[in-house]
Tab-separated table of C-alpha atoms in Angstrom:
chain	number	residue	atom	x	y	z
A	1	MET	CA	-5.995	-12.830	6.247
A	2	ASN	CA	-5.137	-9.421	7.578
A	3	ILE	CA	-4.308	-7.171	4.616
A	4	LEU	CA	-3.448	-3.530	5.204
A	5	VAL	CA	-4.109	-0.955	2.472
A	6	ILE	CA	-2.112	2.262	2.700
A	7	ASN	CA	-3.502	5.186	0.720
A	8	GLY	CA	-0.327	7.086	-0.075
A	9	SER	CA	-2.037	10.117	-1.554
A	10	PRO	CA	-1.992	13.404	0.343
A	11	ARG	CA	-5.169	14.439	-1.534
A	12	LYS	CA	-8.514	13.995	0.216
A	13	LYS	CA	-10.436	13.344	-3.023
A	14	GLY	CA	-7.790	11.855	-5.318
A	15	ARG	CA	-8.024	8.713	-7.428
A	16	THR	CA	-5.576	6.843	-5.214
A	17	GLY	CA	-7.938	7.369	-2.300
A	18	ILE	CA	-10.865	6.098	-4.365
A	19	ALA	CA	-8.948	2.931	-5.297
A	20	SER	CA	-7.677	2.417	-1.730
A	21	ARG	CA	-11.117	2.833	-0.186
A	22	TYR	CA	-12.650	0.522	-2.797
A	23	ILE	CA	-10.085	-2.211	-2.070
A	24	SER	CA	-10.419	-1.775	1.669
A	25	ARG	CA	-14.232	-2.030	1.522
A	26	THR	CA	-14.390	-4.857	-0.992
A	27	TYR	CA	-11.737	-7.066	0.595
A	28	ASN	CA	-12.397	-6.107	4.230
A	29	CYS	CA	-8.870	-4.754	4.696
A	30	ASP	CA	-7.437	-2.599	7.412
A	31	PHE	CA	-6.809	0.924	6.107
A	32	ILE	CA	-4.363	3.761	6.651
A	33	ASP	CA	-5.229	7.025	4.933
A	34	LEU	CA	-2.224	9.325	4.688
A	35	SER	CA	-4.442	12.134	3.392
A	36	ASP	CA	-5.518	12.729	6.994
A	37	GLY	CA	-2.204	14.533	7.519
A	38	THR	CA	-1.628	13.195	11.040
A	39	LEU	CA	1.764	11.623	10.404
A	40	PRO	CA	4.580	14.097	11.100
A	41	LEU	CA	7.438	14.770	8.715
A	42	TYR	CA	10.107	12.147	9.381
A	43	ASN	CA	13.263	13.676	10.835
A	44	GLY	CA	15.088	10.637	12.237
A	45	GLU	CA	14.946	11.869	15.820
A	46	PRO	CA	14.315	9.048	18.342
A	47	GLU	CA	11.488	10.873	20.110
A	48	GLN	CA	9.321	10.530	16.985
A	49	SER	CA	9.075	6.805	17.739
A	50	GLU	CA	7.052	7.688	20.836
A	51	LEU	CA	4.325	9.555	18.923
A	52	LYS	CA	0.955	7.770	18.843
A	53	GLU	CA	0.610	8.147	15.052
A	54	VAL	CA	4.026	6.579	14.476
A	55	LYS	CA	3.392	3.746	16.945
A	56	ASP	CA	0.035	3.035	15.284
A	57	LEU	CA	1.614	2.967	11.801
A	58	LYS	CA	4.357	0.574	12.900
A	59	GLU	CA	1.926	-1.694	14.750
A	60	LYS	CA	-0.556	-1.914	11.867
A	61	VAL	CA	2.142	-2.744	9.327
A	62	LYS	CA	3.864	-5.248	11.618
A	63	ASN	CA	0.586	-7.041	12.438
A	64	ALA	CA	-0.574	-7.255	8.823
A	65	ASP	CA	-0.178	-10.479	6.889
A	66	ALA	CA	0.376	-8.353	3.772
A	67	VAL	CA	0.362	-4.715	2.699
A	68	LEU	CA	-0.921	-2.988	-0.413
A	69	LEU	CA	0.893	0.286	-1.078
A	70	ALA	CA	-1.098	2.698	-3.249
A	71	SER	CA	0.359	5.937	-4.567
A	72	PRO	CA	-0.239	8.541	-7.204
A	73	GLU	CA	2.684	9.074	-9.535
A	74	TYR	CA	4.196	12.481	-8.831
A	75	HIS	CA	7.123	13.542	-11.055
A	76	SER	CA	8.024	9.930	-11.891
A	77	GLY	CA	7.948	8.674	-8.292
A	78	MET	CA	5.733	7.827	-5.353
A	79	SER	CA	4.058	10.572	-3.352
A	80	GLY	CA	6.054	12.367	-0.680
A	81	ALA	CA	3.366	11.382	1.839
A	82	LEU	CA	3.932	7.675	1.214
A	83	LYS	CA	7.724	7.986	1.173
A	84	ASN	CA	7.513	9.859	4.470
A	85	ALA	CA	5.413	7.055	6.008
A	86	LEU	CA	7.797	4.390	4.724
A	87	ASP	CA	10.732	6.266	6.260
A	88	PHE	CA	9.249	5.546	9.704
A	89	LEU	CA	9.262	1.817	8.930
A	90	SER	CA	11.957	-0.818	8.531
A	91	SER	CA	12.597	-4.517	8.147
A	92	GLU	CA	11.164	-4.908	11.652
A	93	GLN	CA	7.725	-4.331	10.117
A	94	PHE	CA	8.290	-5.567	6.554
A	95	ALA	CA	10.779	-8.473	6.516
A	96	HIS	CA	9.403	-11.229	4.261
A	97	LYS	CA	5.938	-9.631	4.247
A	98	PRO	CA	4.105	-9.815	0.904
A	99	VAL	CA	3.537	-6.337	-0.532
A	100	ALA	CA	1.434	-5.415	-3.563
A	101	LEU	CA	1.901	-2.168	-5.478
A	102	LEU	CA	-0.720	0.077	-7.053
A	103	ALA	CA	-0.066	3.344	-8.867
A	104	CYS	CA	-2.648	5.841	-10.007
A	105	ALA	CA	-1.429	7.751	-13.017
A	106	GLY	CA	-2.854	10.686	-14.850
A	107	GLY	CA	-0.058	12.595	-16.468
A	108	GLY	CA	0.332	10.340	-19.495
A	109	LYS	CA	3.511	8.670	-18.241
A	110	GLY	CA	1.856	5.436	-17.208
A	111	GLY	CA	2.761	5.055	-13.504
A	112	ILE	CA	5.653	2.652	-14.089
A	113	ASN	CA	8.212	4.981	-12.532
A	114	CYS	CA	6.137	5.194	-9.357
A	115	LEU	CA	5.947	1.394	-9.225
A	116	ASN	CA	9.705	1.074	-9.739
A	117	ASN	CA	10.286	3.642	-6.995
A	118	LEU	CA	7.986	1.715	-4.623
A	119	ARG	CA	9.688	-1.572	-5.511
A	120	THR	CA	13.125	-0.094	-4.737
A	121	VAL	CA	12.015	1.183	-1.336
A	122	GLY	CA	10.300	-2.167	-0.673
A	123	ARG	CA	13.623	-3.931	-1.190
A	124	GLY	CA	15.195	-1.448	1.204
A	125	VAL	CA	12.900	-2.602	4.028
A	126	TYR	CA	13.214	-6.323	3.070
A	127	ALA	CA	9.594	-6.614	1.948
A	128	ASN	CA	8.563	-9.417	-0.384
A	129	VAL	CA	7.196	-7.172	-3.148
A	130	ILE	CA	5.162	-9.442	-5.391
A	131	PRO	CA	5.754	-9.422	-9.162
A	132	LYS	CA	2.192	-8.460	-10.155
A	133	GLN	CA	1.556	-4.725	-9.952
A	134	LEU	CA	-1.165	-2.424	-11.206
A	135	VAL	CA	-1.577	1.018	-12.728
A	136	LEU	CA	-4.997	2.652	-12.791
A	137	ASP	CA	-5.568	5.570	-15.154
A	138	PRO	CA	-8.301	8.242	-14.907
A	139	HIS	CA	-10.710	6.247	-17.127
A	140	CYS	CA	-10.695	3.333	-14.610
A	141	PHE	CA	-12.770	5.063	-11.945
A	142	ASP	CA	-16.441	5.388	-11.062
A	143	TYR	CA	-16.155	8.833	-9.522
A	144	GLU	CA	-19.840	9.109	-8.553
A	145	GLN	CA	-19.796	5.830	-6.599
A	146	ASP	CA	-16.292	6.276	-5.102
A	147	GLY	CA	-15.250	3.061	-6.816
A	148	LEU	CA	-13.886	1.402	-9.912
A	149	LEU	CA	-15.347	0.460	-13.273
A	150	GLU	CA	-15.876	-3.209	-14.164
A	151	GLU	CA	-12.639	-3.774	-16.087
A	152	SER	CA	-10.615	-2.239	-13.247
A	153	VAL	CA	-12.467	-4.344	-10.677
A	154	LYS	CA	-11.125	-7.447	-12.446
A	155	LEU	CA	-7.565	-6.068	-12.489
A	156	VAL	CA	-7.751	-5.356	-8.753
A	157	ARG	CA	-9.201	-8.834	-8.120
A	158	ASP	CA	-6.252	-10.384	-9.969
A	159	LEU	CA	-3.791	-8.338	-7.907
A	160	MET	CA	-5.508	-9.269	-4.643
A	161	ASP	CA	-5.652	-12.951	-5.637
A	162	ASP	CA	-1.898	-12.931	-6.229
A	163	LEU	CA	-1.301	-11.141	-2.931
A	164	LYS	CA	-3.388	-13.767	-1.107
A	165	LEU	CA	-1.394	-16.508	-2.835
A	166	TYR	CA	1.836	-15.023	-1.463
A	167	ILE	CA	0.302	-14.774	2.004
A	168	ALA	CA	-0.703	-18.445	1.896
A	169	ALA	CA	2.722	-19.493	0.611
A	170	GLY	CA	4.452	-17.540	3.369
A	171	GLN	CA	2.211	-19.074	6.016
A	172	LEU	CA	2.914	-22.556	4.653
A	173	VAL	CA	6.669	-21.960	4.717
A	174	HIS	CA	6.454	-20.573	8.264
A	175	LYS	CA	4.358	-23.556	9.389
A	176	ASN	CA	6.772	-26.076	7.867
A	177	SER	CA	9.854	-24.342	9.288
A	178	SER	CA	8.441	-24.389	12.821
A	179	THR	CA	7.663	-28.130	12.824
């Protein structure tokens, strides 16, 4: 299974990056790190589609069996970096693709608004955003090891297990519809 993790944090050392790297390492996932700052600001001009960074983003998402979108919650929504990346994408990359959502919260508001924002945008690109979602708070992280604490590891495992279930179901439906 080819799962793509997108770290939607613009911060090099933020919690969302820790969670994204942990998931990518642990589950052998492909990884896009938006904190590298290489993706330009989306402006809707056709020539942006010819940029290597944009082509790479579209290709990785399209070729993935599933995507995990990870974002910090900024002012009750997803990060601008992740929204910018999603603006380059469409149903061409996401239609019927299972998508899991992860928010990293820290401001005491719980991350639910970020998840709702991600879910809304997911519907806009025809993604199959799975029901299970996850919020990780500051106490969930092993900062020294660039990872997660034991309780959070289990929560991530549950999310990934559900995502894999949706991948398998989609593959079964596709197989049966082509026979």
